[in-house]
CSV table of C-alpha atoms in Angstrom, one decimal:
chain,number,residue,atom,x,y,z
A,245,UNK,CA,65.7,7.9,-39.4
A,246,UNK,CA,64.0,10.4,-41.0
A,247,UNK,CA,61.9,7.9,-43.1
A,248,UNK,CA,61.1,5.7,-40.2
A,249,UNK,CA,59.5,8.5,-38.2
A,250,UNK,CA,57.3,9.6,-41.2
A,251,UNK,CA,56.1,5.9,-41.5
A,252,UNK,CA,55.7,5.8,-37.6
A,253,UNK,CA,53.4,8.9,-38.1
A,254,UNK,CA,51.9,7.5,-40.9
A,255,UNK,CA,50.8,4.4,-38.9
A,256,UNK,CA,49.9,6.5,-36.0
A,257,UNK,CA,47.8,8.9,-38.0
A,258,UNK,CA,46.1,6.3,-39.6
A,259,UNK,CA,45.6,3.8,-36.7
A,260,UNK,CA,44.1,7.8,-34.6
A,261,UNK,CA,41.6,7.9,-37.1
A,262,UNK,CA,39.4,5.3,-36.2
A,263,UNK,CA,38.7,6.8,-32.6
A,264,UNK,CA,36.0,9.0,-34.3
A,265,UNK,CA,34.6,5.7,-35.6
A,266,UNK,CA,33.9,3.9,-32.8
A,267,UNK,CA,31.7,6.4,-31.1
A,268,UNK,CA,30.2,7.8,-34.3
A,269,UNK,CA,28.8,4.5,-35.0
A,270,UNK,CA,27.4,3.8,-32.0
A,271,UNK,CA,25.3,6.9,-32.6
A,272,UNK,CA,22.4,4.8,-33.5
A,273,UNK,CA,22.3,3.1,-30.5
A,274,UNK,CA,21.5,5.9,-28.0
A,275,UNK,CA,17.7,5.8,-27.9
A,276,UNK,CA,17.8,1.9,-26.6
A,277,UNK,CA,18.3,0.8,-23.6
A,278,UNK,CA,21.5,-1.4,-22.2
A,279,UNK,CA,21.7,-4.5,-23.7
A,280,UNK,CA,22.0,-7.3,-20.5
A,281,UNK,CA,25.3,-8.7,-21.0
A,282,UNK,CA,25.7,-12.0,-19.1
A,283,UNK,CA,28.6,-13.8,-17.5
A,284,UNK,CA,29.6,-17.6,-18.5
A,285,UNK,CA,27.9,-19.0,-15.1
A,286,UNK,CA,24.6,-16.3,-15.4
A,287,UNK,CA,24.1,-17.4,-19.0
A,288,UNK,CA,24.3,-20.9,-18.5
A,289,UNK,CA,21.7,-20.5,-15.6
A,290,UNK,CA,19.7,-18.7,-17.5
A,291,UNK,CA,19.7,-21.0,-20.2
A,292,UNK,CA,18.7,-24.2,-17.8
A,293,UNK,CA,16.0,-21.7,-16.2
A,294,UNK,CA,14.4,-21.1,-19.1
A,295,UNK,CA,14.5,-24.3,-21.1
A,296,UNK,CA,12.9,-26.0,-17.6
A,297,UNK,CA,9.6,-23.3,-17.7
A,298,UNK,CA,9.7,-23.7,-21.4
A,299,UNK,CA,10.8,-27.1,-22.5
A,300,UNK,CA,12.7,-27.6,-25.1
A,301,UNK,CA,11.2,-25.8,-28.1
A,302,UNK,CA,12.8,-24.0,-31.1
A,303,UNK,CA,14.7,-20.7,-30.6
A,304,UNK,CA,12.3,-18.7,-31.9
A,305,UNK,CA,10.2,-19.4,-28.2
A,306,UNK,CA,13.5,-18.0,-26.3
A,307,UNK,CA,13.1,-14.3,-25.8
A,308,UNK,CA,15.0,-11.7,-24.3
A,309,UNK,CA,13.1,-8.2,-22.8
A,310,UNK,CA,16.9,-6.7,-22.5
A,311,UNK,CA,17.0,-6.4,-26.5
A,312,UNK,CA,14.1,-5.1,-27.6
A,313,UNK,CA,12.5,-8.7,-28.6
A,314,UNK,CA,16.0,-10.2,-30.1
A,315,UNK,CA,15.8,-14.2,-29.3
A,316,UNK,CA,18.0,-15.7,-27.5
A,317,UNK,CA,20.4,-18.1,-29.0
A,318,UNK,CA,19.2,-21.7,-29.1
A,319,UNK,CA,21.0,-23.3,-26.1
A,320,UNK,CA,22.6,-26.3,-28.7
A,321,UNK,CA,23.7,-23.4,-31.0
A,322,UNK,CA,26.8,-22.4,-29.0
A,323,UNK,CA,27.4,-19.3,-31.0
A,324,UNK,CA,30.3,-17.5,-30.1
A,325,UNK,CA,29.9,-13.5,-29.6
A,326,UNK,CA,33.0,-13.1,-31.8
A,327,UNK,CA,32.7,-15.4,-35.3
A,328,UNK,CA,35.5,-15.1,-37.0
A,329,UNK,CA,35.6,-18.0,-39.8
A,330,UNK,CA,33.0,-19.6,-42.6
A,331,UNK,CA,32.2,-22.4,-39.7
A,332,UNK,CA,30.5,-19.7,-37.4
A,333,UNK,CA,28.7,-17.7,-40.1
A,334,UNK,CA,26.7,-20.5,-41.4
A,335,UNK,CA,26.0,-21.3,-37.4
A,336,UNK,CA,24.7,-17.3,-37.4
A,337,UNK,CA,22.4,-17.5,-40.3
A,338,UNK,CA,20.8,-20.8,-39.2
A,339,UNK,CA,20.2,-19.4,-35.9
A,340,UNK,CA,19.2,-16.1,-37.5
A,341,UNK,CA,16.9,-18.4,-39.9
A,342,UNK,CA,15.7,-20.2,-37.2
A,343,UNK,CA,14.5,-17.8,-35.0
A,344,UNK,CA,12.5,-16.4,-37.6
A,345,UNK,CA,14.7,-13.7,-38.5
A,346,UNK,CA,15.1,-12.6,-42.1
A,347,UNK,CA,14.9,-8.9,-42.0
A,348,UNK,CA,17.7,-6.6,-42.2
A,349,UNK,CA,18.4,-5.3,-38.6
A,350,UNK,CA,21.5,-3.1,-39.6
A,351,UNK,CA,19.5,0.2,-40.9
A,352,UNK,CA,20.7,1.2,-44.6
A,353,UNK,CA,22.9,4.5,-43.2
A,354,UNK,CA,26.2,5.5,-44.5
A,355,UNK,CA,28.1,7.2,-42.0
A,356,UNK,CA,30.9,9.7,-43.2
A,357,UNK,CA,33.4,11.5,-41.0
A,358,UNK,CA,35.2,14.6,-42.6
A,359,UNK,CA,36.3,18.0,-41.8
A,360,UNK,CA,34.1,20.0,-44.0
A,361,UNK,CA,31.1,19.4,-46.6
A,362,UNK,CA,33.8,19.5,-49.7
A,363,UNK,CA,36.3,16.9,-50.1
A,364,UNK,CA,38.4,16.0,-53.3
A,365,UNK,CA,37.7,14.6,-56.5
A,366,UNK,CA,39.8,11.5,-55.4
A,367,UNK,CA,37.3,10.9,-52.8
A,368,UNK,CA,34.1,11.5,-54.7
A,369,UNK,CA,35.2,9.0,-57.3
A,370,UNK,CA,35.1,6.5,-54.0
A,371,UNK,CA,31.8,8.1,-53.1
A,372,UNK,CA,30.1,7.8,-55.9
A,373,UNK,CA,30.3,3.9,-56.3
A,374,UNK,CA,28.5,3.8,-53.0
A,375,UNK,CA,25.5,5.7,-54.6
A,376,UNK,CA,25.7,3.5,-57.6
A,377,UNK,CA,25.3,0.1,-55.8
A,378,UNK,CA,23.1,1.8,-52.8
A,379,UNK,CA,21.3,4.6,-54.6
A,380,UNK,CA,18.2,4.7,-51.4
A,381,UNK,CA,20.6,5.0,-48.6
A,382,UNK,CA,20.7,7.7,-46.4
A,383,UNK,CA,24.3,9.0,-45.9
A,384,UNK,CA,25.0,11.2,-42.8
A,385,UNK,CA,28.2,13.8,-43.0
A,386,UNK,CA,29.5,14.2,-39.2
A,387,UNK,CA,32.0,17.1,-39.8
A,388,UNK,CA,34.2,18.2,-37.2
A,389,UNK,CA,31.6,20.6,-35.5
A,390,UNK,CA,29.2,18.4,-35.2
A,391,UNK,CA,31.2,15.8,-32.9
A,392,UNK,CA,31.5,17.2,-29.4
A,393,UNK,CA,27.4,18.6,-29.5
A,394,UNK,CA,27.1,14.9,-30.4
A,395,UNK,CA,28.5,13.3,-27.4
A,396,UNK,CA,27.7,15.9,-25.3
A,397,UNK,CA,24.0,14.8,-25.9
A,398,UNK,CA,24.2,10.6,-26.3
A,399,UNK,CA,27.1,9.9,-24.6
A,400,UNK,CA,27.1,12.5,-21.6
A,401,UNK,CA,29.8,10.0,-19.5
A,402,UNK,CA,32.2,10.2,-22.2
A,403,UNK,CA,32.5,14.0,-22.1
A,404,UNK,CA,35.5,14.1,-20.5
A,405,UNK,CA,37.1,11.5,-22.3
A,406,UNK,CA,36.2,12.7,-25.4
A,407,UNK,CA,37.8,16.6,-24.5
A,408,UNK,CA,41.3,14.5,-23.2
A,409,UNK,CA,41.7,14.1,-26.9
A,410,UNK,CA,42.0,17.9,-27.8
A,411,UNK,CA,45.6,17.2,-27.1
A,412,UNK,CA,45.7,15.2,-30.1
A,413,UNK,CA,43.4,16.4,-33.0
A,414,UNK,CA,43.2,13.5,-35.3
A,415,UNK,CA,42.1,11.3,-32.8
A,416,UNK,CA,39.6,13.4,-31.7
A,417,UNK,CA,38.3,14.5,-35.3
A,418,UNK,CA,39.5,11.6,-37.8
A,419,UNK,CA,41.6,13.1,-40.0
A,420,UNK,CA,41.2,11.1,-43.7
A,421,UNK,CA,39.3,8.3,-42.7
A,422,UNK,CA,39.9,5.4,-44.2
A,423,UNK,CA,36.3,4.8,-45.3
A,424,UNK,CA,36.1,7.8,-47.4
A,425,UNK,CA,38.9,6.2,-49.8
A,426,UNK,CA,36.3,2.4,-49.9
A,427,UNK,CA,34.8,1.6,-53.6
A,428,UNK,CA,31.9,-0.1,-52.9
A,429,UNK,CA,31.5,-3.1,-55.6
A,430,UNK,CA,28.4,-5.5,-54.4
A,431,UNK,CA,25.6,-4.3,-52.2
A,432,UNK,CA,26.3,-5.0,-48.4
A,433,UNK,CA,22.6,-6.4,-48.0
A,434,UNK,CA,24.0,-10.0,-47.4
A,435,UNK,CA,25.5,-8.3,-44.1
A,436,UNK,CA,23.2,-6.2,-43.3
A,437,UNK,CA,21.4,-9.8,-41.8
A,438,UNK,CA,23.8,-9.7,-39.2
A,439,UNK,CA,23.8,-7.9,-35.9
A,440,UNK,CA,27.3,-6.4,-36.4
A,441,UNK,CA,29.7,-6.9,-38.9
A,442,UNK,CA,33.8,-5.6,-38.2
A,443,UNK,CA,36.0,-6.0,-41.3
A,444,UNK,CA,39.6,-7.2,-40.9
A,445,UNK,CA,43.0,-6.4,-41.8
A,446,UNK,CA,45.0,-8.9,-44.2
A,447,UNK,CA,46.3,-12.1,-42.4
A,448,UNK,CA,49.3,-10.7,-43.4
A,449,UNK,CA,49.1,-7.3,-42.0
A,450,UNK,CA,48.1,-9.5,-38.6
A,451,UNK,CA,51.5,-11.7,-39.8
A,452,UNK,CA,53.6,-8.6,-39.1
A,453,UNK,CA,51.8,-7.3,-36.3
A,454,UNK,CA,50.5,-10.0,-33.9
A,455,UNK,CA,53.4,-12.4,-34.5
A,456,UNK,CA,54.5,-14.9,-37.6
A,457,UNK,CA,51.9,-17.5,-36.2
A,458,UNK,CA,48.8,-20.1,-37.8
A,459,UNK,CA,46.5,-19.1,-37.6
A,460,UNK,CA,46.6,-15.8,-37.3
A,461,UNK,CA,45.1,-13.6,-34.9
A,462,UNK,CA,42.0,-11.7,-36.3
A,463,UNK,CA,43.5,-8.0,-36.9
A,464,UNK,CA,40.1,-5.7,-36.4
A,465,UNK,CA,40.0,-2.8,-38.6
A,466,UNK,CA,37.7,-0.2,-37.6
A,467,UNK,CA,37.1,1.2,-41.0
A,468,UNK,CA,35.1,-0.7,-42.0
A,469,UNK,CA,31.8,-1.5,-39.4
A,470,UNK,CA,28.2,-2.1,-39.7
A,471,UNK,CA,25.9,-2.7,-36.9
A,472,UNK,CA,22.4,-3.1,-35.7
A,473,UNK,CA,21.2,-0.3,-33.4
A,474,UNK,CA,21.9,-1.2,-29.4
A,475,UNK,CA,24.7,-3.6,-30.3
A,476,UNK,CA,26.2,-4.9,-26.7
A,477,UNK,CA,29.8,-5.2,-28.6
A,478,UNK,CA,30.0,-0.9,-29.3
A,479,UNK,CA,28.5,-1.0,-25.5
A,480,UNK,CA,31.3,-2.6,-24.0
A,481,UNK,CA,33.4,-0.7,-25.9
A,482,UNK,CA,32.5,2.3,-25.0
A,483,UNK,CA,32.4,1.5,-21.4
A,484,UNK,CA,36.1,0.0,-21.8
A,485,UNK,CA,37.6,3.5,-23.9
A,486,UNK,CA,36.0,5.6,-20.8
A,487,UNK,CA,38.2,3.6,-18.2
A,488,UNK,CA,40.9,2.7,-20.5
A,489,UNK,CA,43.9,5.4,-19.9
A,490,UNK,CA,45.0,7.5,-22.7
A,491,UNK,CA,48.7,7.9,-23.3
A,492,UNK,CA,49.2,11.6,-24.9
A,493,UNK,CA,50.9,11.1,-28.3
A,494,UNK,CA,50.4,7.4,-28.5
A,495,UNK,CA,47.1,7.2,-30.7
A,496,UNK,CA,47.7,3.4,-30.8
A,497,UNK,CA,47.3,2.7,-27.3
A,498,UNK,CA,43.7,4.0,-27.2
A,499,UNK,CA,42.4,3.5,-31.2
A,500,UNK,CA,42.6,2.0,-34.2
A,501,UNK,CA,43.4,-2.0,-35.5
A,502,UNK,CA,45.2,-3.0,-32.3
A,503,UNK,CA,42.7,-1.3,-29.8
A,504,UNK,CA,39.7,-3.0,-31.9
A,505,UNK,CA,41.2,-5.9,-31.6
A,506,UNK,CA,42.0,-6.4,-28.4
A,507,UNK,CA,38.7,-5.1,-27.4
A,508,UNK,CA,36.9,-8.0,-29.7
A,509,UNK,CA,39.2,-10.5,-28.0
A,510,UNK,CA,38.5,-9.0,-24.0
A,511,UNK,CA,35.0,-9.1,-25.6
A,512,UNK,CA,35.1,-12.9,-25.8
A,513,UNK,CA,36.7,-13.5,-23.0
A,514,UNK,CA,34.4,-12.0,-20.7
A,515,UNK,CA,31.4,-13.3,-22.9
A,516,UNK,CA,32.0,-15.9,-24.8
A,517,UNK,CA,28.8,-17.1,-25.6
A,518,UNK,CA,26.5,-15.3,-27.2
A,519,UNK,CA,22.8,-14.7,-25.2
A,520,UNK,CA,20.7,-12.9,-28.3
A,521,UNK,CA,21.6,-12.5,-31.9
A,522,UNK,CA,22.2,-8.8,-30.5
A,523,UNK,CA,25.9,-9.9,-28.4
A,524,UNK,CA,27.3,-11.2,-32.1
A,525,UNK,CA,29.9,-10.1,-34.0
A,526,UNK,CA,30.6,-11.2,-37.9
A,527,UNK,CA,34.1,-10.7,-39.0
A,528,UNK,CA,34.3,-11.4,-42.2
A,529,UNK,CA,37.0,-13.0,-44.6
A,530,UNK,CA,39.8,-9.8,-45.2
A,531,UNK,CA,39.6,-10.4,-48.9
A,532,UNK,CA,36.0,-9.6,-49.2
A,533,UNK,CA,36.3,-5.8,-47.8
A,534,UNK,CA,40.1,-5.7,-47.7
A,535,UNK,CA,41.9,-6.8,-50.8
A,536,UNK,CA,45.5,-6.2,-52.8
A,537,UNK,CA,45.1,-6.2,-56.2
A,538,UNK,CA,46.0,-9.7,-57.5
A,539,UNK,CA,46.2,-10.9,-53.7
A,540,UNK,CA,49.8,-9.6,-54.0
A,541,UNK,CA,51.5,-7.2,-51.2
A,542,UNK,CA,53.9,-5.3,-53.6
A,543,UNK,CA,50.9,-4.1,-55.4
A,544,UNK,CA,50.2,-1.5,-52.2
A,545,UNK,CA,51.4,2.0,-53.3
A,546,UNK,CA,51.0,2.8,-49.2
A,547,UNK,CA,54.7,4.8,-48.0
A,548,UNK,CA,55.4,1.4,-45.9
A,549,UNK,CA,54.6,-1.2,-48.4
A,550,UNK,CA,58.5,-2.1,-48.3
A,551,UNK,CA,58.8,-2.2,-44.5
A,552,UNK,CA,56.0,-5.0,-44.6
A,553,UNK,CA,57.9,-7.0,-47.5
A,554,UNK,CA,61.1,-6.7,-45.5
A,555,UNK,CA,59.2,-7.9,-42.3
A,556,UNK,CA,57.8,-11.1,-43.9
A,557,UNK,CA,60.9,-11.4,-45.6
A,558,UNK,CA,62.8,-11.8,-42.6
A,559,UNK,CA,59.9,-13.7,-40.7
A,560,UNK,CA,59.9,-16.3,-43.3
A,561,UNK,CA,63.7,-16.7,-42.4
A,562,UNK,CA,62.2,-18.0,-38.9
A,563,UNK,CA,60.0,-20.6,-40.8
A,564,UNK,CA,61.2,-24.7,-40.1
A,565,UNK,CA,60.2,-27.9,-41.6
A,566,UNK,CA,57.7,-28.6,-38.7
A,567,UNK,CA,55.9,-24.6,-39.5
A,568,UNK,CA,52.2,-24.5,-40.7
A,569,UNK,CA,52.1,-25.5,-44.2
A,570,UNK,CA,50.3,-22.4,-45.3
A,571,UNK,CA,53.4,-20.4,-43.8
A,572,UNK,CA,55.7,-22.9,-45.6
A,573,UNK,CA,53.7,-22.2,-49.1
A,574,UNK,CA,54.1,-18.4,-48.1
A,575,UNK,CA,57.3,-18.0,-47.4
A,576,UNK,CA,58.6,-19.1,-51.4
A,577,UNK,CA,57.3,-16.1,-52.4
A,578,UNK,CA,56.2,-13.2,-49.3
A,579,UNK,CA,54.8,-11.4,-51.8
A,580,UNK,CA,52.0,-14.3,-53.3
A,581,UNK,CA,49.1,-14.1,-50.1
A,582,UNK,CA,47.7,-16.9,-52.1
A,583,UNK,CA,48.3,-19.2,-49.5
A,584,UNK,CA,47.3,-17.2,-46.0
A,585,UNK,CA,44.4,-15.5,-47.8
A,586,UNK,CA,41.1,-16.9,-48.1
A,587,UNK,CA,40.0,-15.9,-51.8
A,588,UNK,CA,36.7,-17.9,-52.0
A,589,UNK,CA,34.6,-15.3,-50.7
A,590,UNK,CA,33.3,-12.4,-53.4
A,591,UNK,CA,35.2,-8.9,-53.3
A,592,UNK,CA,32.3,-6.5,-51.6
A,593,UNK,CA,34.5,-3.2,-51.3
A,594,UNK,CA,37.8,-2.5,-51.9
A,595,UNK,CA,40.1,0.0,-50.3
A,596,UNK,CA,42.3,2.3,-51.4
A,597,UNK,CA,45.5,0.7,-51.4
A,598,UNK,CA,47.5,2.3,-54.8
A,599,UNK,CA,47.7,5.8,-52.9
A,600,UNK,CA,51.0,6.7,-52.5
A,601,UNK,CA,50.7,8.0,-48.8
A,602,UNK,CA,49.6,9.4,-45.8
A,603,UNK,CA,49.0,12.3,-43.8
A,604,UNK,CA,52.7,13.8,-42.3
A,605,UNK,CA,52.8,16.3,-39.9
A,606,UNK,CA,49.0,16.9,-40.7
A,607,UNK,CA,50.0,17.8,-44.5
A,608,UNK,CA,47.9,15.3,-46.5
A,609,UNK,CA,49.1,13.9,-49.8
A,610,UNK,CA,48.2,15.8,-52.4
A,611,UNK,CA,45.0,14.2,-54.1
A,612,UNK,CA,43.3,14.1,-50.5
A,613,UNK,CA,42.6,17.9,-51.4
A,614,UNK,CA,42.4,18.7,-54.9
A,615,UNK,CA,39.6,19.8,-57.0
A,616,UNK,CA,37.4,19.6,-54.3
A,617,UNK,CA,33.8,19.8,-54.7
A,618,UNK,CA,30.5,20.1,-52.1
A,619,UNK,CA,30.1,15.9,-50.7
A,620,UNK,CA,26.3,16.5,-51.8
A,621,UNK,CA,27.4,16.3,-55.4
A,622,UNK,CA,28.7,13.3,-55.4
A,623,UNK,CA,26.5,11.8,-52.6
A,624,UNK,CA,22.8,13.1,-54.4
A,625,UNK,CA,19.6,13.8,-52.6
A,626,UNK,CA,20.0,11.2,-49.9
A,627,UNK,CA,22.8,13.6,-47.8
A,628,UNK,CA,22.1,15.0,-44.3
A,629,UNK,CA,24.1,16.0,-41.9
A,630,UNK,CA,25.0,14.6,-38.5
A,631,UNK,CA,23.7,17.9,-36.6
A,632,UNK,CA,20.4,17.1,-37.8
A,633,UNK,CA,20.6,13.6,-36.0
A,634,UNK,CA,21.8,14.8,-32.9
């Protein structure tokens, strides 16, 4: 019992974390007006409106004034606001091609939540491989007093959501967030042509979670996001987490992989095709930002790595002749993610997943804290810090 309410706290702590997140990285967005959102039956009209007064042109002749000179989406592209597979990416860059966009929209900023300017030489080591591949970028350090001045000022509405959260101080501050503990391997300028860009869990993390199912549902994980500045998708979100009730003690029902996701997913639903470049959302393959070493699942040195072999072990015993093939294939060996995991794609970053633990009863495990050293050290010249963006 004992073990199973360390790894429920485990879960929870880690899943709290990525409240912080969301709003911190929506920070960029504040000096931009709202992005028009529009319903299936407004789009649609719009679309017919304008391609009568304009004819049928390219996409680069559709325009939107609600995003700051974003084009529309060419009315036979269809994009979804949610592209989740290799199908819809190419769709995005032709569209993004077409429409004469071959900038970078999403600003080369690193983003960094953590308590104090020090932190260990475990995460340094992940630190320093970002300023290796990205050696220009600016990276901003929000510590924990520099939160509440910063929605105090940008996201005035949210005040009072944001001071519920006192009750639970990981939520509300982040805790060891899962993107200080991300090597960086390849530069992250190939999606940094997007709009917005949410990694994903493994499929089989989504296996265990969502249901033993093919395909899987997409299983968001927030720690891992880029975006363009006045991104409609952070938006809604934040709209949403204002009215959405918070359960004291349950991080999960509020934050974190399961809130993300069903957030993307009511995020399609209500708008599920995309009206400017600006309303899209990449998710990429889980292998390229989200990998097991050798694409195996016992490789994890995470306190519940045996709790997710058991659980596919004893989904698999659910599998029938008349299964999906790639569950079939799976199932011979739960451990092999050969055959639910898309490997084509190139490795970008890679997190942490030989640490041995988590954070119990707010006592982290023990490399999270020693020989710490200032963040600038291993950061360089390119630091500042998030009161000096407020």
């Amino acid at each position: 019992m004992r073990l199973l309410a360390q790894r429920l706290l485990q879960l929870a702590s880690l899943i709290a974390a990525a409240a912080a997140a969301l709003s911190l990285a929506s920070h960029l967005f504040s000096r931009y007006g709202p992005v028009r959102l529009l319903s299936v039956a407004q789009l649609m009209d719009s679309k017919v409106r304008i391609s009568k007064s304009e004819g049928s042109g390219s996409a680069a002749s559709w325009a939107d004034p609600g995003t700051a000179g974003v084009r529309l989406i060419h009315k036979d592209a269809q994009l979804p606001t949610v592209c989740s597979n290799l199908t819809c990416k190419e769709a995005y860059v032709r569209h993004l091609l077409e429409a004469g966009r071959r900038e970078h929209p999403i600003p080369p900023v690193r983003h960094l939540l953590w308590k104090s300017e020090n932190v260990s030489a475990y995460f340094a080591k992940q630190l320093r491989t970002w300023r290796q591949v990205h050696p220009d970028w600016t990276v901003v350090l929000w510590r924990d007093q520099d939160l509440k001045p910063f929605v105090r000022k940008h996201f005035p509405a949210a005040v009072r959501r944001f001071l519920e959260l006192d009750s639970s101080p990981i939520m509300q501050y982040g805790g060891v967030y899962a993107d200080l503990d991300y090597s960086l391997l390849a530069s992250l300028d190939e999606y940094r042509r997007f709009y917005a860009v949410i990694t994903r869990e493994p499929e089989v993390h989504s296996l265990q979670n969502f249901g033993f199912q093919w395909p899987p549902r997409p299983f968001a994980s927030p720690a891992f996001m880029m975006s363009a500045p006045g991104h409609s998708f952070f938006r809604y979100s934040l709209e949403r987490l204002q009215k959405k009730p918070f359960v004291k003690n349950q991080p999960s029902t509020f934050a974190g992989p399961y809130a993300l996701s069903y957030l993307l997913e009511d995020y399609l639903r209500d708008f599920p095709v995309a009206n400017s470049a600006l309303e899209t959302v990449y998710l990429p393959p889980s292998y390229s930002f989200h990998p097991y070493e050798g694409n195996r699942l016992n490789t994890s040195g995470s306190a519940y790595m045996q709790q997710r072999v058991d659980s596919m072990r004893n989904a698999c015993r659910g599998v029938r002749p008349n299964s999906a093939e790639q569950l079939k294939k799976y199932c011979k060996d739960p451990n092999n993610m050969d055959p639910i995991t898309d490997r084509t794609q190139p490795v970008v970053a890679v997190h942490d997943l030989k640490k041995s633990g988590a954070v119990y009863d707010g006592v982290g495990t023990k490399f999270y804290f020693e020989n710490a050293e200032p963040i600038r050290k291993a950061v360089g010249a390119q630091l500042q810090l998030g009161r000096d963006w407020l």
